């Protein structure tokens, strides 16, 4: 599992309930700094796209 996947997995349950969460909250949930978040993910949209891809990958494994 890549660092991106670990960060996404850590933040996903919270973001499902709080889709407008701040970058600070997302980074804290993933146990990374805000600077690391910005180095890992180009933008908030990129993060959400990566999260969607990760969720789709999980769903594909279930079928």
Short mmCIF file of C-alpha atoms in Angstrom, two decimals:
data_model
loop_
_atom_site.label_atom_id
_atom_site.label_comp_id
_atom_site.label_asym_id
_atom_site.label_seq_id
_atom_site.Cartn_x
_atom_site.Cartn_y
_atom_site.Cartn_z
CA UNK A 1 0.00 0.00 0.00
CA UNK A 2 1.40 3.38 -1.03
CA UNK A 3 1.56 6.42 1.24
CA UNK A 4 -1.21 7.99 -0.82
CA UNK A 5 -3.42 4.96 -0.22
CA UNK A 6 -2.67 4.99 3.52
CA UNK A 7 -3.59 8.67 3.72
CA UNK A 8 -6.79 8.15 1.74
CA UNK A 9 -7.78 5.13 3.79
CA UNK A 10 -7.28 7.05 7.03
CA UNK A 11 -9.35 10.05 5.91
CA UNK A 12 -12.11 8.34 3.92
CA UNK A 13 -14.57 7.49 6.76
CA UNK A 14 -14.46 11.05 8.08
CA UNK A 15 -14.82 12.60 4.63
CA UNK A 16 -17.89 10.54 3.84
CA UNK A 17 -19.62 12.26 6.75
CA UNK A 18 -17.85 15.64 6.34
CA UNK A 19 -17.17 16.26 2.64
CA UNK A 20 -16.31 19.90 3.27
CA UNK A 21 -13.55 19.07 5.76
CA UNK A 22 -10.57 21.37 5.71
CA UNK A 23 -7.15 20.37 4.42
CA UNK A 24 -5.93 20.66 8.00
CA UNK A 25 -8.54 18.14 9.18
CA UNK A 26 -7.75 15.74 6.32
CA UNK A 27 -4.03 15.93 7.05
CA UNK A 28 -4.61 15.40 10.78
CA UNK A 29 -6.76 12.33 10.12
CA UNK A 30 -4.02 10.90 7.94
CA UNK A 31 -1.44 11.73 10.65
CA UNK A 32 0.57 13.89 8.28
CA UNK A 33 1.43 17.57 8.22
CA UNK A 34 -0.34 20.02 5.98
CA UNK A 35 2.91 20.43 4.01
CA UNK A 36 3.15 16.67 3.45
CA UNK A 37 -0.46 16.65 2.28
CA UNK A 38 0.33 19.33 -0.30
CA UNK A 39 3.44 17.45 -1.48
CA UNK A 40 1.48 14.20 -1.79
CA UNK A 41 -1.69 15.56 -3.38
CA UNK A 42 -1.63 18.32 -5.99
CA UNK A 43 -5.00 19.73 -4.94
CA UNK A 44 -8.17 18.95 -3.07
CA UNK A 45 -9.77 17.76 -6.32
CA UNK A 46 -6.81 15.48 -7.00
CA UNK A 47 -7.18 14.03 -3.48
CA UNK A 48 -10.89 13.35 -3.99
CA UNK A 49 -10.24 11.79 -7.41
CA UNK A 50 -7.60 9.53 -5.87
CA UNK A 51 -10.02 8.64 -3.08
CA UNK A 52 -12.71 7.73 -5.64
CA UNK A 53 -10.23 5.57 -7.58
CA UNK A 54 -9.21 3.84 -4.35
CA UNK A 55 -12.85 3.15 -3.43
CA UNK A 56 -13.60 1.81 -6.91
CA UNK A 57 -10.60 -0.50 -6.65
CA UNK A 58 -11.92 -1.88 -3.36
CA UNK A 59 -15.35 -2.43 -4.87
CA UNK A 60 -13.88 -4.24 -7.88
CA UNK A 61 -12.09 -6.66 -5.53
CA UNK A 62 -15.43 -7.47 -3.86
CA UNK A 63 -17.11 -8.58 -7.09
#
